[in-house]
JSON list of C-alpha atoms in Angstrom, two decimals:
[
{"chain": "A", "resi": 1, "resn": "ASP", "atom": "CA", "xyz": [-6.23, -67.38, 14.60]},
{"chain": "A", "resi": 2, "resn": "SER", "atom": "CA", "xyz": [-2.94, -66.17, 13.13]},
{"chain": "A", "resi": 3, "resn": "LEU", "atom": "CA", "xyz": [-1.45, -65.31, 16.52]},
{"chain": "A", "resi": 4, "resn": "PHE", "atom": "CA", "xyz": [-2.11, -68.84, 17.78]},
{"chain": "A", "resi": 5, "resn": "LEU", "atom": "CA", "xyz": [-0.45, -70.24, 14.66]},
{"chain": "A", "resi": 6, "resn": "MET", "atom": "CA", "xyz": [2.52, -67.92, 15.18]},
{"chain": "A", "resi": 7, "resn": "SER", "atom": "CA", "xyz": [2.89, -69.04, 18.81]},
{"chain": "A", "resi": 8, "resn": "GLU", "atom": "CA", "xyz": [2.73, -72.69, 17.72]},
{"chain": "A", "resi": 9, "resn": "PHE", "atom": "CA", "xyz": [5.32, -72.01, 15.02]},
{"chain": "A", "resi": 10, "resn": "LEU", "atom": "CA", "xyz": [7.63, -70.29, 17.51]},
{"chain": "A", "resi": 11, "resn": "LYS", "atom": "CA", "xyz": [7.23, -73.20, 19.92]},
{"chain": "A", "resi": 12, "resn": "SER", "atom": "CA", "xyz": [8.22, -75.66, 17.21]},
{"chain": "A", "resi": 13, "resn": "THR", "atom": "CA", "xyz": [11.31, -73.79, 16.02]},
{"chain": "A", "resi": 14, "resn": "ALA", "atom": "CA", "xyz": [14.72, -73.38, 17.56]},
{"chain": "A", "resi": 15, "resn": "LEU", "atom": "CA", "xyz": [14.24, -69.61, 17.50]},
{"chain": "A", "resi": 16, "resn": "ILE", "atom": "CA", "xyz": [12.29, -69.73, 20.75]},
{"chain": "A", "resi": 17, "resn": "SER", "atom": "CA", "xyz": [12.75, -73.17, 22.22]},
{"chain": "A", "resi": 18, "resn": "SER", "atom": "CA", "xyz": [11.05, -72.51, 25.55]},
{"chain": "A", "resi": 19, "resn": "LEU", "atom": "CA", "xyz": [7.97, -70.41, 24.85]},
{"chain": "A", "resi": 20, "resn": "THR", "atom": "CA", "xyz": [6.09, -70.30, 28.13]},
{"chain": "A", "resi": 21, "resn": "ASP", "atom": "CA", "xyz": [2.38, -69.71, 28.74]},
{"chain": "A", "resi": 22, "resn": "ARG", "atom": "CA", "xyz": [3.25, -66.11, 29.68]},
{"chain": "A", "resi": 23, "resn": "ASP", "atom": "CA", "xyz": [5.06, -65.69, 26.36]},
{"chain": "A", "resi": 24, "resn": "SER", "atom": "CA", "xyz": [2.05, -67.13, 24.54]},
{"chain": "A", "resi": 25, "resn": "LEU", "atom": "CA", "xyz": [-0.16, -64.60, 26.31]},
{"chain": "A", "resi": 26, "resn": "LEU", "atom": "CA", "xyz": [2.24, -61.80, 25.36]},
{"chain": "A", "resi": 27, "resn": "LEU", "atom": "CA", "xyz": [2.23, -63.06, 21.80]},
{"chain": "A", "resi": 28, "resn": "LYS", "atom": "CA", "xyz": [-1.56, -63.07, 21.70]},
{"chain": "A", "resi": 29, "resn": "SER", "atom": "CA", "xyz": [-1.62, -59.52, 23.10]},
{"chain": "A", "resi": 30, "resn": "GLY", "atom": "CA", "xyz": [0.72, -58.42, 20.34]},
{"chain": "A", "resi": 31, "resn": "ILE", "atom": "CA", "xyz": [3.66, -57.41, 22.54]},
{"chain": "A", "resi": 32, "resn": "LEU", "atom": "CA", "xyz": [5.91, -60.33, 21.68]},
{"chain": "A", "resi": 33, "resn": "LYS", "atom": "CA", "xyz": [4.77, -60.18, 18.06]},
{"chain": "A", "resi": 34, "resn": "SER", "atom": "CA", "xyz": [5.80, -56.52, 17.76]},
{"chain": "A", "resi": 35, "resn": "THR", "atom": "CA", "xyz": [9.13, -57.29, 19.45]},
{"chain": "A", "resi": 36, "resn": "VAL", "atom": "CA", "xyz": [9.82, -60.10, 16.98]},
{"chain": "A", "resi": 37, "resn": "ILE", "atom": "CA", "xyz": [8.90, -57.80, 14.07]},
{"chain": "A", "resi": 38, "resn": "ILE", "atom": "CA", "xyz": [11.10, -54.96, 15.38]},
{"chain": "A", "resi": 39, "resn": "SER", "atom": "CA", "xyz": [14.02, -57.34, 15.90]},
{"chain": "A", "resi": 40, "resn": "SER", "atom": "CA", "xyz": [13.59, -58.75, 12.40]},
{"chain": "A", "resi": 41, "resn": "LEU", "atom": "CA", "xyz": [13.53, -55.28, 10.87]},
{"chain": "A", "resi": 42, "resn": "THR", "atom": "CA", "xyz": [16.64, -54.29, 12.82]},
{"chain": "A", "resi": 43, "resn": "VAL", "atom": "CA", "xyz": [18.59, -57.32, 11.66]},
{"chain": "A", "resi": 44, "resn": "GLY", "atom": "CA", "xyz": [17.21, -56.93, 8.15]},
{"chain": "A", "resi": 45, "resn": "GLY", "atom": "CA", "xyz": [18.29, -53.29, 7.97]},
{"chain": "A", "resi": 46, "resn": "THR", "atom": "CA", "xyz": [21.79, -54.20, 9.04]},
{"chain": "A", "resi": 47, "resn": "VAL", "atom": "CA", "xyz": [22.10, -57.05, 6.52]},
{"chain": "A", "resi": 48, "resn": "VAL", "atom": "CA", "xyz": [20.75, -54.91, 3.67]},
{"chain": "A", "resi": 49, "resn": "GLY", "atom": "CA", "xyz": [23.25, -52.14, 4.41]},
{"chain": "A", "resi": 50, "resn": "VAL", "atom": "CA", "xyz": [26.19, -54.54, 4.58]},
{"chain": "A", "resi": 51, "resn": "VAL", "atom": "CA", "xyz": [25.24, -56.32, 1.36]},
{"chain": "A", "resi": 52, "resn": "ALA", "atom": "CA", "xyz": [23.87, -53.40, -0.66]},
{"chain": "A", "resi": 53, "resn": "ALA", "atom": "CA", "xyz": [26.78, -50.94, -0.52]},
{"chain": "A", "resi": 54, "resn": "PRO", "atom": "CA", "xyz": [29.41, -53.26, -2.04]},
{"chain": "A", "resi": 55, "resn": "LEU", "atom": "CA", "xyz": [26.88, -54.43, -4.65]},
{"chain": "A", "resi": 56, "resn": "VAL", "atom": "CA", "xyz": [26.08, -50.86, -5.66]},
{"chain": "A", "resi": 57, "resn": "PHE", "atom": "CA", "xyz": [29.74, -49.92, -6.10]},
{"chain": "A", "resi": 58, "resn": "THR", "atom": "CA", "xyz": [30.47, -53.10, -8.05]},
{"chain": "A", "resi": 59, "resn": "THR", "atom": "CA", "xyz": [27.35, -52.76, -10.21]},
{"chain": "A", "resi": 60, "resn": "VAL", "atom": "CA", "xyz": [28.17, -49.17, -11.10]},
{"chain": "A", "resi": 61, "resn": "GLY", "atom": "CA", "xyz": [31.69, -50.25, -12.06]},
{"chain": "A", "resi": 62, "resn": "PHE", "atom": "CA", "xyz": [33.96, -49.29, -9.17]},
{"chain": "A", "resi": 63, "resn": "GLY", "atom": "CA", "xyz": [35.80, -52.52, -8.46]},
{"chain": "A", "resi": 64, "resn": "SER", "atom": "CA", "xyz": [39.00, -53.68, -6.77]},
{"chain": "A", "resi": 65, "resn": "ALA", "atom": "CA", "xyz": [40.74, -53.89, -10.15]},
{"chain": "A", "resi": 66, "resn": "GLY", "atom": "CA", "xyz": [39.73, -50.32, -11.08]},
{"chain": "A", "resi": 67, "resn": "ILE", "atom": "CA", "xyz": [36.97, -49.02, -13.32]},
{"chain": "A", "resi": 68, "resn": "ALA", "atom": "CA", "xyz": [35.18, -51.85, -15.13]},
{"chain": "A", "resi": 69, "resn": "ALA", "atom": "CA", "xyz": [35.13, -51.49, -18.92]},
{"chain": "A", "resi": 70, "resn": "GLY", "atom": "CA", "xyz": [31.70, -50.75, -20.35]},
{"chain": "A", "resi": 71, "resn": "SER", "atom": "CA", "xyz": [30.23, -49.82, -16.96]},
{"chain": "A", "resi": 72, "resn": "LEU", "atom": "CA", "xyz": [28.42, -46.67, -15.91]},
{"chain": "A", "resi": 73, "resn": "ALA", "atom": "CA", "xyz": [31.59, -45.56, -14.10]},
{"chain": "A", "resi": 74, "resn": "ALA", "atom": "CA", "xyz": [33.58, -45.94, -17.34]},
{"chain": "A", "resi": 75, "resn": "ALA", "atom": "CA", "xyz": [30.94, -43.95, -19.23]},
{"chain": "A", "resi": 76, "resn": "ILE", "atom": "CA", "xyz": [31.14, -40.96, -16.87]},
{"chain": "A", "resi": 77, "resn": "GLN", "atom": "CA", "xyz": [34.90, -41.09, -16.36]},
{"chain": "A", "resi": 78, "resn": "THR", "atom": "CA", "xyz": [36.74, -38.10, -17.82]},
{"chain": "A", "resi": 79, "resn": "PRO", "atom": "CA", "xyz": [40.47, -37.75, -18.54]},
{"chain": "A", "resi": 80, "resn": "ASN", "atom": "CA", "xyz": [40.89, -35.17, -15.80]},
{"chain": "A", "resi": 81, "resn": "ILE", "atom": "CA", "xyz": [39.51, -36.59, -12.56]},
{"chain": "A", "resi": 82, "resn": "VAL", "atom": "CA", "xyz": [39.99, -34.04, -9.78]},
{"chain": "A", "resi": 83, "resn": "ALA", "atom": "CA", "xyz": [41.34, -35.37, -6.50]},
{"chain": "A", "resi": 84, "resn": "GLY", "atom": "CA", "xyz": [38.64, -35.33, -3.85]},
{"chain": "A", "resi": 85, "resn": "SER", "atom": "CA", "xyz": [35.80, -35.34, -6.37]},
{"chain": "A", "resi": 86, "resn": "ALA", "atom": "CA", "xyz": [32.87, -37.72, -5.93]},
{"chain": "A", "resi": 87, "resn": "PHE", "atom": "CA", "xyz": [34.22, -39.89, -8.77]},
{"chain": "A", "resi": 88, "resn": "ALA", "atom": "CA", "xyz": [37.70, -40.07, -7.19]},
{"chain": "A", "resi": 89, "resn": "ILE", "atom": "CA", "xyz": [36.25, -40.97, -3.80]},
{"chain": "A", "resi": 90, "resn": "ALA", "atom": "CA", "xyz": [34.02, -43.67, -5.32]},
{"chain": "A", "resi": 91, "resn": "GLN", "atom": "CA", "xyz": [37.00, -45.04, -7.24]},
{"chain": "A", "resi": 92, "resn": "SER", "atom": "CA", "xyz": [39.07, -45.16, -4.06]},
{"chain": "A", "resi": 93, "resn": "ILE", "atom": "CA", "xyz": [36.27, -46.88, -2.12]},
{"chain": "A", "resi": 94, "resn": "GLY", "atom": "CA", "xyz": [35.84, -49.47, -4.88]},
{"chain": "A", "resi": 95, "resn": "ALA", "atom": "CA", "xyz": [39.57, -50.13, -5.20]},
{"chain": "A", "resi": 96, "resn": "THR", "atom": "CA", "xyz": [40.21, -50.53, -1.47]},
{"chain": "A", "resi": 97, "resn": "GLY", "atom": "CA", "xyz": [37.10, -52.50, -0.60]},
{"chain": "A", "resi": 98, "resn": "GLY", "atom": "CA", "xyz": [35.87, -49.61, 1.52]},
{"chain": "A", "resi": 99, "resn": "ALA", "atom": "CA", "xyz": [32.31, -50.27, 0.35]},
{"chain": "A", "resi": 100, "resn": "ALA", "atom": "CA", "xyz": [32.05, -53.09, 2.86]},
{"chain": "A", "resi": 101, "resn": "VAL", "atom": "CA", "xyz": [33.00, -50.73, 5.69]},
{"chain": "A", "resi": 102, "resn": "ILE", "atom": "CA", "xyz": [30.56, -48.12, 4.44]},
{"chain": "A", "resi": 103, "resn": "GLY", "atom": "CA", "xyz": [27.88, -50.80, 4.09]},
{"chain": "A", "resi": 104, "resn": "LEU", "atom": "CA", "xyz": [28.52, -51.96, 7.64]},
{"chain": "A", "resi": 105, "resn": "LYS", "atom": "CA", "xyz": [28.18, -48.41, 8.97]},
{"chain": "A", "resi": 106, "resn": "ILE", "atom": "CA", "xyz": [25.03, -47.78, 6.94]},
{"chain": "A", "resi": 107, "resn": "GLY", "atom": "CA", "xyz": [23.62, -51.13, 8.01]},
{"chain": "A", "resi": 108, "resn": "VAL", "atom": "CA", "xyz": [24.28, -50.60, 11.70]},
{"chain": "A", "resi": 109, "resn": "ILE", "atom": "CA", "xyz": [22.87, -47.07, 11.63]},
{"chain": "A", "resi": 110, "resn": "SER", "atom": "CA", "xyz": [19.78, -48.02, 9.62]},
{"chain": "A", "resi": 111, "resn": "GLY", "atom": "CA", "xyz": [19.24, -51.15, 11.71]},
{"chain": "A", "resi": 112, "resn": "ALA", "atom": "CA", "xyz": [19.50, -49.19, 14.94]},
{"chain": "A", "resi": 113, "resn": "ALA", "atom": "CA", "xyz": [17.22, -46.45, 13.61]},
{"chain": "A", "resi": 114, "resn": "THR", "atom": "CA", "xyz": [14.66, -49.05, 12.54]},
{"chain": "A", "resi": 115, "resn": "GLY", "atom": "CA", "xyz": [14.81, -50.77, 15.92]},
{"chain": "A", "resi": 116, "resn": "ILE", "atom": "CA", "xyz": [14.51, -47.53, 17.87]},
{"chain": "A", "resi": 117, "resn": "THR", "atom": "CA", "xyz": [11.66, -46.26, 15.70]},
{"chain": "A", "resi": 118, "resn": "GLY", "atom": "CA", "xyz": [9.81, -49.55, 15.99]},
{"chain": "A", "resi": 119, "resn": "ASP", "atom": "CA", "xyz": [10.27, -49.63, 19.76]},
{"chain": "A", "resi": 120, "resn": "VAL", "atom": "CA", "xyz": [8.99, -46.05, 20.11]},
{"chain": "A", "resi": 121, "resn": "ILE", "atom": "CA", "xyz": [5.92, -46.90, 18.01]},
{"chain": "A", "resi": 122, "resn": "ARG", "atom": "CA", "xyz": [5.34, -50.08, 20.05]},
{"chain": "A", "resi": 123, "resn": "ARG", "atom": "CA", "xyz": [5.58, -48.18, 23.34]},
{"chain": "A", "resi": 124, "resn": "PHE", "atom": "CA", "xyz": [3.29, -45.45, 22.02]},
{"chain": "A", "resi": 125, "resn": "LEU", "atom": "CA", "xyz": [0.66, -47.97, 20.93]},
{"chain": "A", "resi": 126, "resn": "ASN", "atom": "CA", "xyz": [0.89, -49.96, 24.16]},
{"chain": "A", "resi": 127, "resn": "TYR", "atom": "CA", "xyz": [0.54, -46.75, 26.20]},
{"chain": "A", "resi": 128, "resn": "TYR", "atom": "CA", "xyz": [-2.61, -45.71, 24.38]},
{"chain": "A", "resi": 129, "resn": "ARG", "atom": "CA", "xyz": [-4.08, -49.23, 24.42]},
{"chain": "A", "resi": 130, "resn": "SER", "atom": "CA", "xyz": [-3.97, -49.41, 28.20]}
]
């Protein structure tokens, strides 16, 4: 039984060092399992947002030293960049390291949204199961 194996795994790890019989019962009923999944998705969403935004800006060519030669950003750069344009904003974000801040905001929002959505689904399913 996969739930039994999961409870044994959780007992043996430092993640849940004191898994009680009640917790094992909750795990077998799926409640603890869904909570662990929702928590994992929430943390995962936050980490992806924090890591992805700076990587995207750097990959496209907006770096702290300016536009990277031979990058996509260099290919679409024109001699007359208008202040406030999408290109100018992206260049500013890349040069100031603002991508990390944007990534953190995206990560927190997406992580929270994932957690809330998962919790609503869990509550909905538990309501209709009982």
